[in-house]
Short mmCIF file of C-alpha atoms in Angstrom, two decimals:
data_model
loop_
_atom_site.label_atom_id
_atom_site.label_comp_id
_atom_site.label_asym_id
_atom_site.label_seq_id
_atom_site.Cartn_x
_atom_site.Cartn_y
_atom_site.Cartn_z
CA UNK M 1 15.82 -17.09 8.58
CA UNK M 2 14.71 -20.19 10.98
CA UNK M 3 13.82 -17.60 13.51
CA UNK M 4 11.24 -16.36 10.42
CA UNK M 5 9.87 -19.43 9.49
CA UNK M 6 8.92 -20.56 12.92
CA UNK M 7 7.26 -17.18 13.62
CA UNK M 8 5.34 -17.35 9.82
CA UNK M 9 3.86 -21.15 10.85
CA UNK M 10 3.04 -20.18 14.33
CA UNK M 11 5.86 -22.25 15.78
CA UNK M 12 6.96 -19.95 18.88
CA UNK M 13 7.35 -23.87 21.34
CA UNK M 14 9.27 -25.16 18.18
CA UNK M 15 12.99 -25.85 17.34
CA UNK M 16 14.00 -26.41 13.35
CA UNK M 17 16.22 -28.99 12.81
CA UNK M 18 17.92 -27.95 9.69
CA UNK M 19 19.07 -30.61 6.95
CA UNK M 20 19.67 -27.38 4.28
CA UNK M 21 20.12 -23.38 4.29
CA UNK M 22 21.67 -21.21 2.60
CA UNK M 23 21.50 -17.67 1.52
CA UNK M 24 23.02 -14.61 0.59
CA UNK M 25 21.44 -10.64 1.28
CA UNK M 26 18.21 -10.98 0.20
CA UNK M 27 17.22 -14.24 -0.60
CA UNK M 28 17.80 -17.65 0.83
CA UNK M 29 16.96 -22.09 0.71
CA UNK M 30 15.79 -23.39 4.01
CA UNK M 31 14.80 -27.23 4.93
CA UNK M 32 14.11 -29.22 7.77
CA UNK M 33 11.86 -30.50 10.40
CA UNK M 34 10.77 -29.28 13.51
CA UNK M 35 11.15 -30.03 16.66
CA UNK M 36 9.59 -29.88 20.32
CA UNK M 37 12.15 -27.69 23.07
CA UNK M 38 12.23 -31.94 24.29
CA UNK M 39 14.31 -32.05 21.42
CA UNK M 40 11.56 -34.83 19.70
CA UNK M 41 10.52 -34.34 16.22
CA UNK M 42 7.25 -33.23 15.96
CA UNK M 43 4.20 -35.31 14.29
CA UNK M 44 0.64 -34.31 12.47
CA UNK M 45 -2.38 -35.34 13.97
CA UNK M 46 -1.71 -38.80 11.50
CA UNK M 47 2.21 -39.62 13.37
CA UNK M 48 3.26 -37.72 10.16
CA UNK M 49 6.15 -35.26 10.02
CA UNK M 50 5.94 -31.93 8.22
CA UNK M 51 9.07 -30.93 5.91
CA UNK M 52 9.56 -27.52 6.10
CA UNK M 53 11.38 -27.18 2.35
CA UNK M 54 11.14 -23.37 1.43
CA UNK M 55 12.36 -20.27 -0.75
CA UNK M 56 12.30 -17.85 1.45
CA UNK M 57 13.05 -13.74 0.74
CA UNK M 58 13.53 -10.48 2.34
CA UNK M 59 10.19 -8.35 1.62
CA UNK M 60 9.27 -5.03 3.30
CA UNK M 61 10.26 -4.40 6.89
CA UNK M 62 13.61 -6.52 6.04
CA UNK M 63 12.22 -9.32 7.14
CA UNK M 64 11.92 -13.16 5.57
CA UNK M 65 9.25 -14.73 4.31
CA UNK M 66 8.34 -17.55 2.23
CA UNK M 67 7.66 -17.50 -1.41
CA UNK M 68 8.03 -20.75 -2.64
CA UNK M 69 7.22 -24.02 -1.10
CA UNK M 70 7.92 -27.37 -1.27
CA UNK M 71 6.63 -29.08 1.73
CA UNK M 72 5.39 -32.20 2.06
CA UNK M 73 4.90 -35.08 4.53
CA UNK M 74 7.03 -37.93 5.21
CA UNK M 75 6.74 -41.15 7.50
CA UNK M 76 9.59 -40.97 9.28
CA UNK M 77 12.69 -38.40 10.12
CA UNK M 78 14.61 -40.30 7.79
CA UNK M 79 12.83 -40.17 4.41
CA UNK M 80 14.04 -36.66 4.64
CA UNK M 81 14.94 -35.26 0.98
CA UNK M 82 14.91 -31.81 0.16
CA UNK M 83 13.77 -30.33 -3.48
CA UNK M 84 17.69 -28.94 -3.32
CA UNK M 85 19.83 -32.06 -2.00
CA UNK M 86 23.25 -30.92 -0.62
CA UNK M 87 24.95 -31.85 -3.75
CA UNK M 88 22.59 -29.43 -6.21
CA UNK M 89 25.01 -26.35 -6.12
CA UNK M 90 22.66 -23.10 -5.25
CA UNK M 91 22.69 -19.56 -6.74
CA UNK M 92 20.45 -16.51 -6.35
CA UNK M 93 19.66 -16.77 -10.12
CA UNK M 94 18.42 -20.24 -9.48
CA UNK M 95 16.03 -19.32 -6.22
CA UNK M 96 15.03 -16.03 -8.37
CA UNK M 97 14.08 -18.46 -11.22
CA UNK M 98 11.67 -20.39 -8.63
CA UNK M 99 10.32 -17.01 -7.59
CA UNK M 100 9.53 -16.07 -10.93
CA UNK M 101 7.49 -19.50 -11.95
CA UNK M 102 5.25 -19.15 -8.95
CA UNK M 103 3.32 -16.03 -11.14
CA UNK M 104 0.99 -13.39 -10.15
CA UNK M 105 -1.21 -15.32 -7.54
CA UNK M 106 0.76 -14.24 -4.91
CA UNK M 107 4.38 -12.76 -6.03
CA UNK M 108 4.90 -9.13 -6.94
CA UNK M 109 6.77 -10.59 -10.47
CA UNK M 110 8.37 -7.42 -12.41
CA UNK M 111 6.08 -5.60 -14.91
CA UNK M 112 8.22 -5.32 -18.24
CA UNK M 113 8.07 -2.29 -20.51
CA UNK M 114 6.69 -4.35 -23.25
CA UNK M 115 3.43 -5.76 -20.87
CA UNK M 116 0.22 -4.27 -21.43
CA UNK M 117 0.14 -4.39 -17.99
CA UNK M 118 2.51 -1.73 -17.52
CA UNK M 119 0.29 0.83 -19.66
CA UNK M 120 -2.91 0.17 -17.03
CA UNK M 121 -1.03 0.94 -14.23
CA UNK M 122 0.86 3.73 -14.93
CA UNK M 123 -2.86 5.36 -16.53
CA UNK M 124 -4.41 5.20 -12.75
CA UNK M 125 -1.37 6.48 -11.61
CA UNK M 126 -1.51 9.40 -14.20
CA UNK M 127 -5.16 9.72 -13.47
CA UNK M 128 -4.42 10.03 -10.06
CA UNK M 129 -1.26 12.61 -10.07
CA UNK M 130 -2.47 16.24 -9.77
CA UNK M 131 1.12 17.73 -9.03
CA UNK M 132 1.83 20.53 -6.72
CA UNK M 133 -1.32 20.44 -4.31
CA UNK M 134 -0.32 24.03 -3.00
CA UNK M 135 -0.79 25.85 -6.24
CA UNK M 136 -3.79 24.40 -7.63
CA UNK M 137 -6.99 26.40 -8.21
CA UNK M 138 -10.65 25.56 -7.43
CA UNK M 139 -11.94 23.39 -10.47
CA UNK M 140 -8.82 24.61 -12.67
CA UNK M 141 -6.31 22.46 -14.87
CA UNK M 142 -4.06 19.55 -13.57
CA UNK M 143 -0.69 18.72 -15.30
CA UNK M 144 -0.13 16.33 -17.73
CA UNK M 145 2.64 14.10 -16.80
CA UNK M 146 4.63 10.94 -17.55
CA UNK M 147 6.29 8.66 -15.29
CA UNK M 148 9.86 7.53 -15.11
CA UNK M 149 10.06 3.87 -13.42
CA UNK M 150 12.38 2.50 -11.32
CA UNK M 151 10.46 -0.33 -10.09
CA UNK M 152 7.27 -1.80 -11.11
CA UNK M 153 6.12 -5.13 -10.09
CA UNK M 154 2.32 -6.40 -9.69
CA UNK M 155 0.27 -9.05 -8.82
CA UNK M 156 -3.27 -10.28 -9.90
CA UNK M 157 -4.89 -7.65 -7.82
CA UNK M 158 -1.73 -4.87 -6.19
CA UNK M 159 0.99 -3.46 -7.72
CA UNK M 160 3.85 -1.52 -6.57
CA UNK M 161 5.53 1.18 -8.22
CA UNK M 162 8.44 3.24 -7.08
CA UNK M 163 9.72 6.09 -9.43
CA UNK M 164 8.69 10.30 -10.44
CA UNK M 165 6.43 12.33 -12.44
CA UNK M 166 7.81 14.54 -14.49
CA UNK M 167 6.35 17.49 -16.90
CA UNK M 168 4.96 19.76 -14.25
CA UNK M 169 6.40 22.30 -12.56
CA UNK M 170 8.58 21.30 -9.49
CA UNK M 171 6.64 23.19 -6.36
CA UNK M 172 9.10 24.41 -3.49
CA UNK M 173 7.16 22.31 -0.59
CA UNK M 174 8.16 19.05 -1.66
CA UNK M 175 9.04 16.17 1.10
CA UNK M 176 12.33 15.30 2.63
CA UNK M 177 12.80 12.30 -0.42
CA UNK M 178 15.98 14.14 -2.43
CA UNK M 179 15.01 12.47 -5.69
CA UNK M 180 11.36 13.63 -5.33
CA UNK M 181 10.79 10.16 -5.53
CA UNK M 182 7.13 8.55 -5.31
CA UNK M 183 6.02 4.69 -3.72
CA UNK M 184 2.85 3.54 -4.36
CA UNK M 185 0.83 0.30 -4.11
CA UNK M 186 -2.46 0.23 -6.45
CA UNK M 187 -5.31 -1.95 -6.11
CA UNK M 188 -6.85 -3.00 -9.43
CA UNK M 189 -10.51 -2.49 -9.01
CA UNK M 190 -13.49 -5.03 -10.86
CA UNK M 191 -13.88 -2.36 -13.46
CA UNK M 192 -10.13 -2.85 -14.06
CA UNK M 193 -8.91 0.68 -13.38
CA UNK M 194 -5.98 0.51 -10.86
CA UNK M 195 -5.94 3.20 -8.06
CA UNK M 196 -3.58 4.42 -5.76
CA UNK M 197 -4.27 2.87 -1.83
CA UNK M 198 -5.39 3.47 0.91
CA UNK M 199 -8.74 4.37 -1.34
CA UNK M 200 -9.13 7.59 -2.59
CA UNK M 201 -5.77 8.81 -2.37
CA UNK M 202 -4.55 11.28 -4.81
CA UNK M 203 -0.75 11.55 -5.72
CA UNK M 204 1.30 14.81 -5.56
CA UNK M 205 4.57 16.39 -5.12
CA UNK M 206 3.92 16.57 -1.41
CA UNK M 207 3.01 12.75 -1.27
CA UNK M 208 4.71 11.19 2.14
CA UNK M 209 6.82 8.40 1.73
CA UNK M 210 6.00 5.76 3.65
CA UNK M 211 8.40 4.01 5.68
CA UNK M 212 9.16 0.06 5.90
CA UNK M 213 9.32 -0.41 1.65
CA UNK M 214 11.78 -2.47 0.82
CA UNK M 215 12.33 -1.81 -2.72
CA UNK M 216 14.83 -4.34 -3.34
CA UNK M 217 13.27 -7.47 -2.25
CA UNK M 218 10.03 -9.58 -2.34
CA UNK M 219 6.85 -7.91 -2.08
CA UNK M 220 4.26 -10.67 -1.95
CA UNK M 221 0.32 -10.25 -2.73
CA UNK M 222 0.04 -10.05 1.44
CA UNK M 223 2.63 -7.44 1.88
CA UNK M 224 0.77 -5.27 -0.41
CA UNK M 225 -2.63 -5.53 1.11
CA UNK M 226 -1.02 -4.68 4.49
CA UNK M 227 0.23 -1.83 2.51
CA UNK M 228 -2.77 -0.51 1.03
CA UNK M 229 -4.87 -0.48 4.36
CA UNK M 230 -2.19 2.16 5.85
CA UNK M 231 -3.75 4.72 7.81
CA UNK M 232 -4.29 8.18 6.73
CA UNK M 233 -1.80 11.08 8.14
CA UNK M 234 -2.56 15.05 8.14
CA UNK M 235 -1.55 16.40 4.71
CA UNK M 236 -2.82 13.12 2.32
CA UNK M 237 -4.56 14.27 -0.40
CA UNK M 238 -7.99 12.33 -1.20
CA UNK M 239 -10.67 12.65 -3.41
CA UNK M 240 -13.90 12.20 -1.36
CA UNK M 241 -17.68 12.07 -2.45
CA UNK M 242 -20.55 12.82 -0.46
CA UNK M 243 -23.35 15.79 0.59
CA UNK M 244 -22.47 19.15 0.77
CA UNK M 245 -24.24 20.81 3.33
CA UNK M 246 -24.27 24.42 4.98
CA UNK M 247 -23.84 25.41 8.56
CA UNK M 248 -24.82 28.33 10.11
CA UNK M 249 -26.15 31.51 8.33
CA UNK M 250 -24.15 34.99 7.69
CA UNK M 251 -20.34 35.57 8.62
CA UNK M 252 -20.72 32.20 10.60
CA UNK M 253 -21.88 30.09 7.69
CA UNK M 254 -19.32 27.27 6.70
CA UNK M 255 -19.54 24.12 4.51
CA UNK M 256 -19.40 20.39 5.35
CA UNK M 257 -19.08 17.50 3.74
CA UNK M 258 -20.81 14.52 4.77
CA UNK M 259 -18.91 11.33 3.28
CA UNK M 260 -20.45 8.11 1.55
CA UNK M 261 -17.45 6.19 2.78
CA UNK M 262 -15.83 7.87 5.81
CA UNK M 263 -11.79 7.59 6.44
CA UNK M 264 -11.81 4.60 8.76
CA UNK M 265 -8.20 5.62 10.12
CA UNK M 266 -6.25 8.95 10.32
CA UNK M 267 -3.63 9.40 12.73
CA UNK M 268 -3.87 11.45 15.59
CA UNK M 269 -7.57 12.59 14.97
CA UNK M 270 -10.16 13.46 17.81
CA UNK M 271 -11.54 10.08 17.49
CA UNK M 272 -13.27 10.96 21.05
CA UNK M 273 -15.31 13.22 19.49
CA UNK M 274 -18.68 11.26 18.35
CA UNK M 275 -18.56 11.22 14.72
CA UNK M 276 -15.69 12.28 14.13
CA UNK M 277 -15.05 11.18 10.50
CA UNK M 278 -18.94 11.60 9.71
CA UNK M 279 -18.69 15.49 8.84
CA UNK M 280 -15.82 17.22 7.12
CA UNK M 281 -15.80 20.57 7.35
CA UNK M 282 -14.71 22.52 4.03
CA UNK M 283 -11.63 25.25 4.23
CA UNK M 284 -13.70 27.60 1.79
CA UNK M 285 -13.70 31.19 0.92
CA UNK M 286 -16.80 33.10 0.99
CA UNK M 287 -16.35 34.05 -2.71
CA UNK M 288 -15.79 30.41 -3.68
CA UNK M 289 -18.85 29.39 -1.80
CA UNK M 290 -20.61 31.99 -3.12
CA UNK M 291 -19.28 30.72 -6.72
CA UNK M 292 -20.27 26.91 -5.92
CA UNK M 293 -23.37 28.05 -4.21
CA UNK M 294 -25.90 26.14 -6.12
CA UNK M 295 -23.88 22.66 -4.95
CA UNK M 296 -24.94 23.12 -1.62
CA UNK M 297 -27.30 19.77 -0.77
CA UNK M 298 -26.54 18.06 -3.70
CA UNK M 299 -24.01 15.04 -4.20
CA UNK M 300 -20.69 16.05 -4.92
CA UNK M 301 -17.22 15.09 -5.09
CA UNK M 302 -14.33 16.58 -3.17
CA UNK M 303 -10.71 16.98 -3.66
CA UNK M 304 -8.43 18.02 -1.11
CA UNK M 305 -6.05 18.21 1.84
CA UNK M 306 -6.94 15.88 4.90
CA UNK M 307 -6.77 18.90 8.10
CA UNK M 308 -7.06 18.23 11.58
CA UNK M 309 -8.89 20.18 13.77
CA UNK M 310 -6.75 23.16 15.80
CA UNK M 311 -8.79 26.03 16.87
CA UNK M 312 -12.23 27.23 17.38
CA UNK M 313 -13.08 28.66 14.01
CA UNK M 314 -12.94 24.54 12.95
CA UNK M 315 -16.34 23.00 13.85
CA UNK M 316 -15.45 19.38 12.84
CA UNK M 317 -12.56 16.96 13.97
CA UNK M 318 -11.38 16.04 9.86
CA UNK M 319 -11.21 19.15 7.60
CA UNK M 320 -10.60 19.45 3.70
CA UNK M 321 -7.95 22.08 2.90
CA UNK M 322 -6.02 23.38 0.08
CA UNK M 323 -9.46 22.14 -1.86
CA UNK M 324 -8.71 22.51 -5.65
CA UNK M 325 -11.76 20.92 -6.51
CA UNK M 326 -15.63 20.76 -6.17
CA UNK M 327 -18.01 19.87 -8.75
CA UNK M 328 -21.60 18.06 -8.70
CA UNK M 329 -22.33 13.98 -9.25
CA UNK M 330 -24.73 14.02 -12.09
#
């Protein structure tokens, strides 16, 4: 836990010179001063001494942070006195009470079922969720589903939900999670929509987990926008706008998209190639081309399966498979 606070203040040189901790699995009370490896306390730029007095919990990667602070200044190693003196006995429910106070600024705090709060969320989730991304036609229906919550917590701007959709039909390419189970962070947008993160990710049954979620400890509002810039892996399904454009005439004709907003990061793309996220290429039949063909040039907006380039036939490094649907920006 010392180990963790040094590294958060940027205190590699330092030693702590603890007066209070104490903790139990997941969260913990830590205070004290620091000290040079000459074992001399260390002073502010005005011969003052920083007290290190902290709440301090496990968040994602299991590892501790702080989450409430009561730090202050003091003239002289002595005038030491922590906000929990030796002789204040120290629960979890106590620490978690702290936690709680602090609000949204910068605390994922639980989202009840009886907040209003919970309703947004869960409505860009559900606008979001178009189930089994394997059987879905080109510009046909998506599912209507609910969600059943296991955890929901948010702050002013991210939230985090961890739970499953259900009222669609369960598809047989599901991923390695036994409960089906889905983790998402949202970003609440200035309209005050909240969407799914990285941007333009869709949810389905398919959706990866991603590793390093601690679900049972303290996600704070900096956790969460780490979170949300993850980078993009073959098989996320995004919803993409842009130009539609044709290459090539004949047999050889295919479609491309070129993005507004390009995917800044997806793992184990070309990015050698010269723009390589500035042209999609489409994974189209001829007959639905030939369906959509009066798209072509015009501003459109893209669902689909994020493909990396394998053989010749695939004229761009980032493809769109699996595309379920297409349809013109008016």
């Amino acid at each position: 836990i010392a180990l963790s606070l040094r590294d958060e203040e940027g205190l590699e040189d330092g030693l702590f010179n603890l007066r209070r901790i104490e903790a139990n699995s997941s969260i913990a009370y830590v205070c004290g001063l620091i000290k040079d490896k000459n074992d001399n306390f260390l002073t502010d730029g005005q011969n003052q001494y920083h007290l290190y007095d902290r709440v301090m919990a496990i968040g994602y990667h299991w590892s501790w942070g702080s989450v409430v602070r009561f730090d202050k200044t003091i003239a002289s190693p002595q005038d030491v006195h922590c906000h929990y003196g030796k002789n204040v006995p120290l629960t979890s429910a106590l620490l978690r009470e702290q936690v709680a106070a602090q609000g949204r600024k910068n605390i994922c705090q639980p989202v009840k079922a009886s907040d209003p709060l919970r309703s947004d969320i869960l409505n860009g989730l559900r606008a979001s969720y178009i189930g089994d991304s394997n059987s879905l036609t080109l510009n046909g229906p998506l599912p209507t589903v609910k969600f059943i919550v296991e955890d929901l917590c948010a702050t002013e701007d991210y939230a985090y939900f961890l739970g499953k959709a259900t009222g669609d039909k369960t598809s047989f390419f599901i991923h390695d999670d036994a409960n089906n189970r889905l983790r998402v962070v949202l970003k609440k947008s200035p309209d005050g929509v909240w969407r799914p993160q990285p941007e333009n990710k869709l949810l389905t049954q398919q959706s990866k987990v991603s590793g390093g979620y601690c679900s049972d400890g303290t996600l704070r509002e900096t956790d969460l926008a780490q979170l949300a810039q993850a980078c993009r892996v073959e098989g996320d399904t995004v919803n993409l706008t842009g130009t539609l454009r044709q290459q090539g005439d004949g047999e050889s004709a295919y479609w491309t998209l070129t993005p507004d907003n390009p995917l800044a990061c997806v793992r184990d793309a070309n990015k050698q190639q010269p723009g390589w996220n500035q042209t999609m290429q489409l994974v189209l039949t001829p007959q639905e081309r030939e369906s959509l063909n009066n798209l072509v040039g015009k501003k459109v907006s893209v669902g689909g399966d994020i493909f990396l380039a394998l053989i010749a036939s695939h004229h761009t490094s980032l493809l769109l498979d699996n595309i379920f649907r297409l349809t013109e920006i008016k």
